[in-house]
PDB file of C-alpha atoms and ligand atoms in Angstrom:
ATOM      1  CA  MET A   1     -25.463-102.411  49.592  1.00  0.00           C
ATOM      2  CA  THR A   2     -29.259-102.130  49.837  1.00  0.00           C
ATOM      3  CA  PRO A   3     -31.053-105.356  48.873  1.00  0.00           C
ATOM      4  CA  ALA A   4     -33.493-105.227  45.918  1.00  0.00           C
ATOM      5  CA  ASN A   5     -36.471-106.038  48.168  1.00  0.00           C
ATOM      6  CA  PRO A   6     -35.503-104.771  51.609  1.00  0.00           C
ATOM      7  CA  PRO A   7     -37.401-106.343  54.508  1.00  0.00           C
ATOM      8  CA  HIS A   8     -39.996-104.044  56.075  1.00  0.00           C
ATOM      9  CA  TRP A   9     -39.510-105.610  59.479  1.00  0.00           C
ATOM     10  CA  SER A  10     -36.635-107.530  61.023  1.00  0.00           C
ATOM     11  CA  LEU A  11     -35.656-109.017  64.345  1.00  0.00           C
ATOM     12  CA  ALA A  12     -32.582-110.607  65.919  1.00  0.00           C
ATOM     13  CA  VAL A  13     -32.046-112.248  69.301  1.00  0.00           C
ATOM     14  CA  HIS A  14     -28.999-113.447  71.197  1.00  0.00           C
ATOM     15  CA  GLY A  15     -28.496-115.696  74.184  1.00  0.00           C
ATOM     16  CA  GLY A  16     -24.885-114.827  75.005  1.00  0.00           C
ATOM     17  CA  ALA A  17     -21.469-115.368  73.462  1.00  0.00           C
ATOM     18  CA  GLY A  18     -18.585-117.405  74.791  1.00  0.00           C
ATOM     19  CA  THR A  19     -16.248-120.334  74.533  1.00  0.00           C
ATOM     20  CA  MET A  20     -18.907-122.929  73.759  1.00  0.00           C
ATOM     21  CA  ALA A  21     -17.197-125.724  71.810  1.00  0.00           C
ATOM     22  CA  ARG A  22     -18.858-127.850  69.155  1.00  0.00           C
ATOM     23  CA  ALA A  23     -17.363-130.955  70.701  1.00  0.00           C
ATOM     24  CA  GLY A  24     -18.500-130.069  74.219  1.00  0.00           C
ATOM     25  CA  MET A  25     -22.137-129.589  73.329  1.00  0.00           C
ATOM     26  CA  GLY A  26     -24.307-132.626  72.574  1.00  0.00           C
ATOM     27  CA  GLU A  27     -26.989-132.736  69.909  1.00  0.00           C
ATOM     28  CA  ALA A  28     -29.772-132.548  72.489  1.00  0.00           C
ATOM     29  CA  GLN A  29     -28.288-129.503  74.181  1.00  0.00           C
ATOM     30  CA  ARG A  30     -27.814-127.720  70.858  1.00  0.00           C
ATOM     31  CA  ALA A  31     -31.359-128.526  69.840  1.00  0.00           C
ATOM     32  CA  GLU A  32     -32.748-127.236  73.150  1.00  0.00           C
ATOM     33  CA  HIS A  33     -30.882-123.941  72.879  1.00  0.00           C
ATOM     34  CA  LYS A  34     -31.898-123.501  69.259  1.00  0.00           C
ATOM     35  CA  ALA A  35     -35.540-124.226  70.091  1.00  0.00           C
ATOM     36  CA  ALA A  36     -35.454-121.644  72.881  1.00  0.00           C
ATOM     37  CA  LEU A  37     -33.975-118.998  70.579  1.00  0.00           C
ATOM     38  CA  GLY A  38     -36.589-119.968  67.980  1.00  0.00           C
ATOM     39  CA  SER A  39     -39.385-119.417  70.526  1.00  0.00           C
ATOM     40  CA  ALA A  40     -38.031-115.961  71.311  1.00  0.00           C
ATOM     41  CA  LEU A  41     -37.864-115.136  67.590  1.00  0.00           C
ATOM     42  CA  ASP A  42     -41.441-116.384  67.140  1.00  0.00           C
ATOM     43  CA  ALA A  43     -42.680-114.207  69.999  1.00  0.00           C
ATOM     44  CA  GLY A  44     -41.170-111.091  68.412  1.00  0.00           C
ATOM     45  CA  ALA A  45     -41.956-111.985  64.798  1.00  0.00           C
ATOM     46  CA  THR A  46     -45.628-112.585  65.588  1.00  0.00           C
ATOM     47  CA  ILE A  47     -45.849-109.006  66.833  1.00  0.00           C
ATOM     48  CA  LEU A  48     -43.892-107.466  63.951  1.00  0.00           C
ATOM     49  CA  SER A  49     -45.712-109.376  61.201  1.00  0.00           C
ATOM     50  CA  ALA A  50     -49.037-108.146  62.609  1.00  0.00           C
ATOM     51  CA  GLY A  51     -47.821-104.540  62.338  1.00  0.00           C
ATOM     52  CA  GLY A  52     -46.806-104.255  66.018  1.00  0.00           C
ATOM     53  CA  SER A  53     -43.977-102.105  67.321  1.00  0.00           C
ATOM     54  CA  ALA A  54     -40.283-102.932  67.541  1.00  0.00           C
ATOM     55  CA  LEU A  55     -40.499-102.078  71.232  1.00  0.00           C
ATOM     56  CA  ASP A  56     -43.231-104.654  71.897  1.00  0.00           C
ATOM     57  CA  ALA A  57     -41.306-107.225  69.844  1.00  0.00           C
ATOM     58  CA  VAL A  58     -37.991-106.880  71.702  1.00  0.00           C
ATOM     59  CA  GLU A  59     -39.695-106.964  75.093  1.00  0.00           C
ATOM     60  CA  ALA A  60     -41.674-110.091  74.158  1.00  0.00           C
ATOM     61  CA  ALA A  61     -38.586-111.874  72.781  1.00  0.00           C
ATOM     62  CA  VAL A  62     -36.472-111.091  75.854  1.00  0.00           C
ATOM     63  CA  ARG A  63     -39.231-112.184  78.249  1.00  0.00           C
ATOM     64  CA  VAL A  64     -39.218-115.648  76.650  1.00  0.00           C
ATOM     65  CA  LEU A  65     -35.466-115.961  77.269  1.00  0.00           C
ATOM     66  CA  GLU A  66     -35.681-114.528  80.801  1.00  0.00           C
ATOM     67  CA  ASP A  67     -38.146-117.261  81.705  1.00  0.00           C
ATOM     68  CA  ASP A  68     -35.932-119.973  80.179  1.00  0.00           C
ATOM     69  CA  SER A  69     -33.440-121.304  82.730  1.00  0.00           C
ATOM     70  CA  ARG A  70     -30.833-122.123  80.066  1.00  0.00           C
ATOM     71  CA  PHE A  71     -29.931-118.443  79.770  1.00  0.00           C
ATOM     72  CA  ASN A  72     -28.254-116.058  82.187  1.00  0.00           C
ATOM     73  CA  ALA A  73     -31.193-113.691  82.595  1.00  0.00           C
ATOM     74  CA  GLY A  74     -34.227-113.939  84.849  1.00  0.00           C
ATOM     75  CA  ARG A  75     -34.638-117.602  85.854  1.00  0.00           C
ATOM     76  CA  GLY A  76     -31.251-119.305  85.423  1.00  0.00           C
ATOM     77  CA  ALA A  77     -29.197-116.182  86.154  1.00  0.00           C
ATOM     78  CA  VAL A  78     -25.660-116.702  87.425  1.00  0.00           C
ATOM     79  CA  PHE A  79     -24.882-116.373  91.133  1.00  0.00           C
ATOM     80  CA  THR A  80     -22.976-113.553  92.748  1.00  0.00           C
ATOM     81  CA  TYR A  81     -19.979-114.303  94.970  1.00  0.00           C
ATOM     82  CA  HIS A  82     -22.329-114.263  97.954  1.00  0.00           C
ATOM     83  CA  GLY A  83     -24.781-116.709  96.424  1.00  0.00           C
ATOM     84  CA  THR A  84     -27.548-114.343  95.327  1.00  0.00           C
ATOM     85  CA  ASN A  85     -28.960-113.609  91.868  1.00  0.00           C
ATOM     86  CA  GLU A  86     -28.802-109.929  90.908  1.00  0.00           C
ATOM     87  CA  LEU A  87     -30.369-108.994  87.616  1.00  0.00           C
ATOM     88  CA  ASP A  88     -29.826-106.108  85.204  1.00  0.00           C
ATOM     89  CA  ALA A  89     -31.790-105.004  82.131  1.00  0.00           C
ATOM     90  CA  ALA A  90     -32.217-102.115  79.701  1.00  0.00           C
ATOM     91  CA  ILE A  91     -34.542-101.196  76.860  1.00  0.00           C
ATOM     92  CA  MET A  92     -34.448 -98.336  74.348  1.00  0.00           C
ATOM     93  CA  ASP A  93     -36.883 -96.920  71.820  1.00  0.00           C
ATOM     94  CA  GLY A  94     -35.139 -95.621  68.699  1.00  0.00           C
ATOM     95  CA  ARG A  95     -38.083 -93.433  67.749  1.00  0.00           C
ATOM     96  CA  THR A  96     -37.599 -91.021  70.645  1.00  0.00           C
ATOM     97  CA  ARG A  97     -34.365 -92.341  72.183  1.00  0.00           C
ATOM     98  CA  ALA A  98     -36.327 -92.879  75.370  1.00  0.00           C
ATOM     99  CA  ALA A  99     -34.621 -95.481  77.560  1.00  0.00           C
ATOM    100  CA  GLY A 100     -35.161 -97.397  80.782  1.00  0.00           C
ATOM    101  CA  ALA A 101     -32.773 -99.548  82.812  1.00  0.00           C
ATOM    102  CA  ALA A 102     -32.501-101.331  86.144  1.00  0.00           C
ATOM    103  CA  THR A 103     -29.668-103.005  88.053  1.00  0.00           C
ATOM    104  CA  GLY A 104     -29.263-105.198  91.120  1.00  0.00           C
ATOM    105  CA  LEU A 105     -32.789-106.685  91.025  1.00  0.00           C
ATOM    106  CA  THR A 106     -33.433-109.717  93.225  1.00  0.00           C
ATOM    107  CA  ARG A 107     -37.214-110.131  92.955  1.00  0.00           C
ATOM    108  CA  VAL A 108     -38.511-108.850  89.610  1.00  0.00           C
ATOM    109  CA  ARG A 109     -39.455-111.841  87.471  1.00  0.00           C
ATOM    110  CA  ASN A 110     -38.962-110.092  84.109  1.00  0.00           C
ATOM    111  CA  PRO A 111     -36.406-107.289  84.482  1.00  0.00           C
ATOM    112  CA  ILE A 112     -36.988-106.154  80.888  1.00  0.00           C
ATOM    113  CA  THR A 113     -40.598-105.321  81.698  1.00  0.00           C
ATOM    114  CA  LEU A 114     -39.462-103.231  84.654  1.00  0.00           C
ATOM    115  CA  ALA A 115     -36.945-101.454  82.391  1.00  0.00           C
ATOM    116  CA  ARG A 116     -39.787-100.611  80.019  1.00  0.00           C
ATOM    117  CA  ALA A 117     -41.965 -99.318  82.858  1.00  0.00           C
ATOM    118  CA  ILE A 118     -39.080 -97.121  84.053  1.00  0.00           C
ATOM    119  CA  MET A 119     -38.840 -95.734  80.513  1.00  0.00           C
ATOM    120  CA  GLU A 120     -42.559 -95.153  80.064  1.00  0.00           C
ATOM    121  CA  GLN A 121     -43.913 -94.466  83.540  1.00  0.00           C
ATOM    122  CA  GLY A 122     -41.214 -92.649  85.471  1.00  0.00           C
ATOM    123  CA  PRO A 123     -39.044 -89.544  85.268  1.00  0.00           C
ATOM    124  CA  HIS A 124     -35.666 -91.355  85.319  1.00  0.00           C
ATOM    125  CA  VAL A 125     -33.657 -93.619  83.023  1.00  0.00           C
ATOM    126  CA  PHE A 126     -31.754 -95.899  85.426  1.00  0.00           C
ATOM    127  CA  LEU A 127     -32.883 -97.273  88.812  1.00  0.00           C
ATOM    128  CA  SER A 128     -31.066 -99.648  91.149  1.00  0.00           C
ATOM    129  CA  GLY A 129     -31.691-102.274  93.819  1.00  0.00           C
ATOM    130  CA  GLY A 130     -34.382-101.726  96.429  1.00  0.00           C
ATOM    131  CA  GLY A 131     -35.543 -98.477  94.847  1.00  0.00           C
ATOM    132  CA  ALA A 132     -36.061-100.133  91.480  1.00  0.00           C
ATOM    133  CA  GLU A 133     -38.039-102.901  93.183  1.00  0.00           C
ATOM    134  CA  GLU A 134     -40.152-100.377  95.062  1.00  0.00           C
ATOM    135  CA  PHE A 135     -40.947 -98.789  91.676  1.00  0.00           C
ATOM    136  CA  ALA A 136     -41.848-102.269  90.329  1.00  0.00           C
ATOM    137  CA  ARG A 137     -44.239-102.947  93.211  1.00  0.00           C
ATOM    138  CA  GLU A 138     -45.906 -99.550  92.772  1.00  0.00           C
ATOM    139  CA  ARG A 139     -46.439-100.329  89.069  1.00  0.00           C
ATOM    140  CA  LEU A 140     -47.778-103.837  89.894  1.00  0.00           C
ATOM    141  CA  ILE A 141     -44.941-105.546  88.009  1.00  0.00           C
ATOM    142  CA  GLU A 142     -44.670-109.221  88.924  1.00  0.00           C
ATOM    143  CA  THR A 143     -42.223-110.052  91.686  1.00  0.00           C
ATOM    144  CA  VAL A 144     -41.198-113.533  92.832  1.00  0.00           C
ATOM    145  CA  ASP A 145     -39.356-115.170  95.684  1.00  0.00           C
ATOM    146  CA  PRO A 146     -35.593-114.951  94.930  1.00  0.00           C
ATOM    147  CA  ALA A 147     -35.520-118.775  94.827  1.00  0.00           C
ATOM    148  CA  TRP A 148     -37.326-118.527  91.460  1.00  0.00           C
ATOM    149  CA  PHE A 149     -34.075-117.467  89.759  1.00  0.00           C
ATOM    150  CA  ALA A 150     -31.791-120.138  91.256  1.00  0.00           C
ATOM    151  CA  THR A 151     -30.822-123.295  89.358  1.00  0.00           C
ATOM    152  CA  PRO A 152     -28.478-126.149  90.397  1.00  0.00           C
ATOM    153  CA  GLU A 153     -26.290-125.732  87.299  1.00  0.00           C
ATOM    154  CA  ARG A 154     -25.553-122.074  88.055  1.00  0.00           C
ATOM    155  CA  TRP A 155     -24.773-123.004  91.664  1.00  0.00           C
ATOM    156  CA  ARG A 156     -22.356-125.646  90.416  1.00  0.00           C
ATOM    157  CA  GLN A 157     -20.661-123.047  88.194  1.00  0.00           C
ATOM    158  CA  LEU A 158     -20.215-120.710  91.184  1.00  0.00           C
ATOM    159  CA  GLU A 159     -18.695-123.496  93.271  1.00  0.00           C
ATOM    160  CA  GLU A 160     -16.405-124.512  90.418  1.00  0.00           C
ATOM    161  CA  LEU A 161     -15.215-120.955  89.961  1.00  0.00           C
ATOM    162  CA  LYS A 162     -14.574-120.445  93.665  1.00  0.00           C
ATOM    163  CA  ALA A 163     -12.732-123.777  93.901  1.00  0.00           C
ATOM    164  CA  ARG A 164     -10.457-122.788  91.009  1.00  0.00           C
ATOM    165  CA  GLY A 165      -9.574-119.577  92.781  1.00  0.00           C
ATOM    166  CA  ASP A 166      -7.832-118.257  89.680  1.00  0.00           C
ATOM    167  CA  GLY A 167      -9.641-115.008  89.167  1.00  0.00           C
ATOM    168  CA  TRP A 168     -12.337-112.664  90.278  1.00  0.00           C
ATOM    169  CA  PHE A 169     -14.898-113.493  87.677  1.00  0.00           C
ATOM    170  CA  ASP A 170     -15.982-116.167  85.275  1.00  0.00           C
ATOM    171  CA  ALA A 171     -12.828-116.661  83.284  1.00  0.00           C
ATOM    172  CA  GLY A 172     -14.482-119.485  81.320  1.00  0.00           C
ATOM    173  CA  LEU A 173     -16.973-117.008  79.867  1.00  0.00           C
ATOM    174  CA  LYS A 174     -20.018-119.112  80.732  1.00  0.00           C
ATOM    175  CA  TYR A 175     -22.157-116.322  79.474  1.00  0.00           C
ATOM    176  CA  GLY A 176     -25.793-116.378  78.491  1.00  0.00           C
ATOM    177  CA  THR A 177     -26.992-112.807  78.633  1.00  0.00           C
ATOM    178  CA  VAL A 178     -29.997-112.311  76.350  1.00  0.00           C
ATOM    179  CA  GLY A 179     -30.998-109.536  74.007  1.00  0.00           C
ATOM    180  CA  ALA A 180     -33.186-108.565  71.089  1.00  0.00           C
ATOM    181  CA  VAL A 181     -33.168-105.843  68.427  1.00  0.00           C
ATOM    182  CA  ALA A 182     -35.891-105.065  65.905  1.00  0.00           C
ATOM    183  CA  VAL A 183     -37.085-102.808  63.134  1.00  0.00           C
ATOM    184  CA  ASP A 184     -40.861-102.502  62.698  1.00  0.00           C
ATOM    185  CA  ALA A 185     -42.923-101.781  59.605  1.00  0.00           C
ATOM    186  CA  GLY A 186     -42.901 -98.085  60.517  1.00  0.00           C
ATOM    187  CA  GLY A 187     -39.088 -98.074  60.295  1.00  0.00           C
ATOM    188  CA  HIS A 188     -38.640 -97.653  64.046  1.00  0.00           C
ATOM    189  CA  VAL A 189     -35.939 -99.579  65.902  1.00  0.00           C
ATOM    190  CA  ALA A 190     -35.701-100.867  69.487  1.00  0.00           C
ATOM    191  CA  ALA A 191     -33.169-102.763  71.586  1.00  0.00           C
ATOM    192  CA  ALA A 192     -33.442-104.780  74.809  1.00  0.00           C
ATOM    193  CA  THR A 193     -30.845-106.623  76.925  1.00  0.00           C
ATOM    194  CA  SER A 194     -31.217-108.628  80.148  1.00  0.00           C
ATOM    195  CA  THR A 195     -28.605-110.430  82.257  1.00  0.00           C
ATOM    196  CA  GLY A 196     -27.543-111.886  85.562  1.00  0.00           C
ATOM    197  CA  GLY A 197     -24.070-110.450  84.896  1.00  0.00           C
ATOM    198  CA  LEU A 198     -20.965-112.510  85.665  1.00  0.00           C
ATOM    199  CA  THR A 199     -20.649-115.531  87.918  1.00  0.00           C
ATOM    200  CA  ALA A 200     -19.171-114.540  91.293  1.00  0.00           C
ATOM    201  CA  LYS A 201     -19.554-110.829  90.678  1.00  0.00           C
ATOM    202  CA  ARG A 202     -19.181-108.782  93.863  1.00  0.00           C
ATOM    203  CA  TRP A 203     -18.822-105.281  95.215  1.00  0.00           C
ATOM    204  CA  GLY A 204     -22.046-104.270  93.456  1.00  0.00           C
ATOM    205  CA  ARG A 205     -20.422-104.818  90.066  1.00  0.00           C
ATOM    206  CA  ILE A 206     -22.531-103.707  87.075  1.00  0.00           C
ATOM    207  CA  GLY A 207     -21.688-104.714  83.503  1.00  0.00           C
ATOM    208  CA  ASP A 208     -22.517-103.167  80.159  1.00  0.00           C
ATOM    209  CA  SER A 209     -25.953-104.727  79.642  1.00  0.00           C
ATOM    210  CA  PRO A 210     -28.061-102.150  81.524  1.00  0.00           C
ATOM    211  CA  LEU A 211     -25.838 -99.213  80.565  1.00  0.00           C
ATOM    212  CA  ILE A 212     -27.400 -97.213  77.749  1.00  0.00           C
ATOM    213  CA  GLY A 213     -24.757 -96.780  75.056  1.00  0.00           C
ATOM    214  CA  ALA A 214     -22.569 -99.662  76.262  1.00  0.00           C
ATOM    215  CA  GLY A 215     -24.624-102.887  76.003  1.00  0.00           C
ATOM    216  CA  THR A 216     -27.890-101.448  74.698  1.00  0.00           C
ATOM    217  CA  TYR A 217     -28.715 -98.613  72.300  1.00  0.00           C
ATOM    218  CA  ALA A 218     -31.365 -97.691  69.718  1.00  0.00           C
ATOM    219  CA  ASP A 219     -31.623 -94.710  67.394  1.00  0.00           C
ATOM    220  CA  ASP A 220     -33.915 -94.570  64.359  1.00  0.00           C
ATOM    221  CA  ARG A 221     -31.234 -92.582  62.534  1.00  0.00           C
ATOM    222  CA  ALA A 222     -28.939 -95.610  62.587  1.00  0.00           C
ATOM    223  CA  CYS A 223     -29.774 -98.928  64.243  1.00  0.00           C
ATOM    224  CA  ALA A 224     -30.579-100.906  67.405  1.00  0.00           C
ATOM    225  CA  VAL A 225     -27.821-102.831  69.209  1.00  0.00           C
ATOM    226  CA  SER A 226     -27.699-105.405  72.014  1.00  0.00           C
ATOM    227  CA  ALA A 227     -24.315-106.677  73.215  1.00  0.00           C
ATOM    228  CA  THR A 228     -22.990-109.593  75.222  1.00  0.00           C
ATOM    229  CA  GLY A 229     -19.523-110.332  76.538  1.00  0.00           C
ATOM    230  CA  THR A 230     -16.830-108.852  78.748  1.00  0.00           C
ATOM    231  CA  GLY A 231     -18.911-106.014  80.169  1.00  0.00           C
ATOM    232  CA  GLU A 232     -15.995-103.986  81.457  1.00  0.00           C
ATOM    233  CA  VAL A 233     -14.576-103.631  77.937  1.00  0.00           C
ATOM    234  CA  PHE A 234     -17.925-102.984  76.247  1.00  0.00           C
ATOM    235  CA  ILE A 235     -18.400-100.143  78.745  1.00  0.00           C
ATOM    236  CA  ARG A 236     -14.981 -98.635  77.974  1.00  0.00           C
ATOM    237  CA  VAL A 237     -15.650 -98.790  74.220  1.00  0.00           C
ATOM    238  CA  GLY A 238     -19.208 -97.440  74.515  1.00  0.00           C
ATOM    239  CA  ALA A 239     -19.873-100.304  72.124  1.00  0.00           C
ATOM    240  CA  ALA A 240     -23.589-100.057  71.330  1.00  0.00           C
ATOM    241  CA  HIS A 241     -23.550 -96.295  70.831  1.00  0.00           C
ATOM    242  CA  GLU A 242     -20.315 -96.486  68.872  1.00  0.00           C
ATOM    243  CA  ILE A 243     -21.873 -98.820  66.300  1.00  0.00           C
ATOM    244  CA  GLY A 244     -24.770 -96.411  65.744  1.00  0.00           C
ATOM    245  CA  ALA A 245     -22.430 -93.428  65.589  1.00  0.00           C
ATOM    246  CA  ARG A 246     -20.252 -95.095  62.955  1.00  0.00           C
ATOM    247  CA  MET A 247     -23.315 -95.822  60.822  1.00  0.00           C
ATOM    248  CA  ARG A 248     -24.731 -92.339  61.233  1.00  0.00           C
ATOM    249  CA  LEU A 249     -21.548 -90.307  60.895  1.00  0.00           C
ATOM    250  CA  LEU A 250     -19.336 -92.480  58.694  1.00  0.00           C
ATOM    251  CA  GLY A 251     -22.091 -94.071  56.601  1.00  0.00           C
ATOM    252  CA  GLU A 252     -20.914 -97.599  57.435  1.00  0.00           C
ATOM    253  CA  SER A 253     -23.245-100.586  57.041  1.00  0.00           C
ATOM    254  CA  ALA A 254     -24.473-102.313  60.199  1.00  0.00           C
ATOM    255  CA  GLN A 255     -22.116-105.226  59.496  1.00  0.00           C
ATOM    256  CA  ALA A 256     -19.070-103.007  58.908  1.00  0.00           C
ATOM    257  CA  ALA A 257     -19.740-100.945  62.042  1.00  0.00           C
ATOM    258  CA  ALA A 258     -20.353-104.051  64.172  1.00  0.00           C
ATOM    259  CA  ASP A 259     -17.184-105.733  62.883  1.00  0.00           C
ATOM    260  CA  ALA A 260     -15.103-102.617  63.582  1.00  0.00           C
ATOM    261  CA  VAL A 261     -16.391-102.212  67.134  1.00  0.00           C
ATOM    262  CA  ILE A 262     -15.981-105.890  67.996  1.00  0.00           C
ATOM    263  CA  ALA A 263     -12.417-105.679  66.660  1.00  0.00           C
ATOM    264  CA  GLU A 264     -11.832-102.698  68.960  1.00  0.00           C
ATOM    265  CA  VAL A 265     -13.304-104.630  71.901  1.00  0.00           C
ATOM    266  CA  GLY A 266     -10.808-107.380  71.048  1.00  0.00           C
ATOM    267  CA  THR A 267      -7.839-105.006  71.048  1.00  0.00           C
ATOM    268  CA  LEU A 268      -8.710-104.028  74.639  1.00  0.00           C
ATOM    269  CA  GLY A 269      -8.864-107.696  75.649  1.00  0.00           C
ATOM    270  CA  GLY A 270     -12.636-108.078  75.504  1.00  0.00           C
ATOM    271  CA  HIS A 271     -14.663-111.026  74.199  1.00  0.00           C
ATOM    272  CA  GLY A 272     -18.244-111.177  73.040  1.00  0.00           C
ATOM    273  CA  GLY A 273     -20.575-110.035  70.327  1.00  0.00           C
ATOM    274  CA  VAL A 274     -23.417-107.825  69.192  1.00  0.00           C
ATOM    275  CA  ILE A 275     -26.656-108.071  67.260  1.00  0.00           C
ATOM    276  CA  VAL A 276     -27.626-105.072  65.131  1.00  0.00           C
ATOM    277  CA  ALA A 277     -30.911-104.249  63.384  1.00  0.00           C
ATOM    278  CA  ALA A 278     -31.138-101.366  60.917  1.00  0.00           C
ATOM    279  CA  PRO A 279     -33.975-100.324  58.604  1.00  0.00           C
ATOM    280  CA  GLY A 280     -33.867-101.766  55.096  1.00  0.00           C
ATOM    281  CA  ALA A 281     -31.556-104.705  55.732  1.00  0.00           C
ATOM    282  CA  SER A 282     -31.422-108.058  57.483  1.00  0.00           C
ATOM    283  CA  PRO A 283     -29.967-107.983  61.025  1.00  0.00           C
ATOM    284  CA  ALA A 284     -26.186-108.263  61.413  1.00  0.00           C
ATOM    285  CA  PHE A 285     -24.120-110.252  63.950  1.00  0.00           C
ATOM    286  CA  ALA A 286     -20.491-109.811  64.947  1.00  0.00           C
ATOM    287  CA  PHE A 287     -18.561-111.719  67.642  1.00  0.00           C
ATOM    288  CA  ASN A 288     -14.974-112.655  68.462  1.00  0.00           C
ATOM    289  CA  THR A 289     -15.784-115.783  70.485  1.00  0.00           C
ATOM    290  CA  PRO A 290     -16.100-119.340  69.125  1.00  0.00           C
ATOM    291  CA  GLY A 291     -19.869-119.053  69.349  1.00  0.00           C
ATOM    292  CA  MET A 292     -22.822-116.840  70.073  1.00  0.00           C
ATOM    293  CA  TYR A 293     -26.366-118.092  70.616  1.00  0.00           C
ATOM    294  CA  ARG A 294     -28.261-116.085  68.014  1.00  0.00           C
ATOM    295  CA  GLY A 295     -31.176-115.977  65.634  1.00  0.00           C
ATOM    296  CA  ARG A 296     -32.705-113.620  63.110  1.00  0.00           C
ATOM    297  CA  ALA A 297     -35.864-113.298  61.074  1.00  0.00           C
ATOM    298  CA  ASP A 298     -37.358-110.775  58.681  1.00  0.00           C
ATOM    299  CA  SER A 299     -40.394-110.076  56.521  1.00  0.00           C
ATOM    300  CA  ALA A 300     -38.538-111.293  53.421  1.00  0.00           C
ATOM    301  CA  GLY A 301     -38.598-114.868  54.787  1.00  0.00           C
ATOM    302  CA  LEU A 302     -35.248-115.061  56.581  1.00  0.00           C
ATOM    303  CA  CYS A 303     -35.483-117.275  59.676  1.00  0.00           C
ATOM    304  CA  GLU A 304     -32.353-118.850  61.150  1.00  0.00           C
ATOM    305  CA  VAL A 305     -30.851-119.836  64.473  1.00  0.00           C
ATOM    306  CA  ARG A 306     -27.120-120.483  64.946  1.00  0.00           C
ATOM    307  CA  ILE A 307     -24.700-121.195  67.779  1.00  0.00           C
ATOM    308  CA  PHE A 308     -21.182-121.537  66.382  1.00  0.00           C
ATOM    309  CA  ASP A 309     -18.970-119.470  64.150  1.00  0.00           C
ATOM    310  CA  GLY A 310     -20.137-121.069  60.920  1.00  0.00           C
ATOM    311  CA  ALA A 311     -22.802-120.719  58.276  1.00  0.00           C
ATOM    312  CA  THR A 312     -24.819-123.789  59.196  1.00  0.00           C
ATOM    313  CA  ASP A 313     -24.743-124.476  62.936  1.00  0.00           C
TER     314      ASP A 313
HETATM  315  N1  LIG B 401     -22.084-108.411  79.335  1.00  0.00           N
HETATM  316  C1  LIG B 401     -22.560-109.058  80.515  1.00  0.00           C
HETATM  317  C2  LIG B 401     -21.945-108.396  81.732  1.00  0.00           C
HETATM  318  O1  LIG B 401     -20.811-107.991  81.662  1.00  0.00           O
HETATM  319  C3  LIG B 401     -22.250-110.513  80.569  1.00  0.00           C
HETATM  320  C4  LIG B 401     -22.647-111.286  79.345  1.00  0.00           C
HETATM  321  O2  LIG B 401     -22.900-110.727  78.302  1.00  0.00           O
HETATM  322  O3  LIG B 401     -22.741-112.485  79.448  1.00  0.00           O
HETATM  323  O4  LIG B 401     -22.604-108.331  82.741  1.00  0.00           O
END
């Protein structure tokens, strides 16, 4: 149903979905995460309310979360099995369906900005590793010493996982991938996602986040989507593209399409969630985990940040 006064811009952010428990998270920790999500929303909303583009807004929002060590993107990324941080990101412009993505970065401070440069300044969509970093240096994109990304808490999580020895990856779903989706006053949509991937990933593993159509997608004819969760399953479902396709071809609302695709992810054994922004409505969320760090704002005055699967917190 279309609201009586549809918002002319809207924005949503996420900071990962997982098994965060109300009881296991203290007041201070909740407040810190909510404040960080609020800062990301502010960064994007300031751009959108001044008539800026959805693309600028999603990049700005994701950069805030990449620089915040609480989230698994940029500084604070999880460690690979071999003790490095390898970052992935993707961005997409719904106006033209131009897209840019990068994987296996070890030195680019803000992977989302590199993804945007790949989209706007190069002939390709997806670059990896040393080549992507060569492209970054040529475009004067900020690089840092790899130590910039490392935090003691992520190291502890790697050691804990290795000591448990009960699986290849982070079975506890200590996720924290970040993403943003927006609609601007011109009705254009954009999506951005950035991640360190999964704790103890190896063999050059790449998840859904930087894969256009899996973890990130934007199309003005439907919506913008950023996903977080069990990357392998989001890839197999083509989750982000599937949500847009359902809206475009079946006429489903953003919420209905997101719910259906997350249900499908669940049937294949996947966990996680999505944020979806579509013209003329407030952003939608869907997730099948106990919580998802998330926030949304729009020109009609909506402004909220939530963590758990409930209306108030
Ligand atoms: N989807 C990400 C990946 O598989 C992880 C996450 O969302 O936390 O790399």
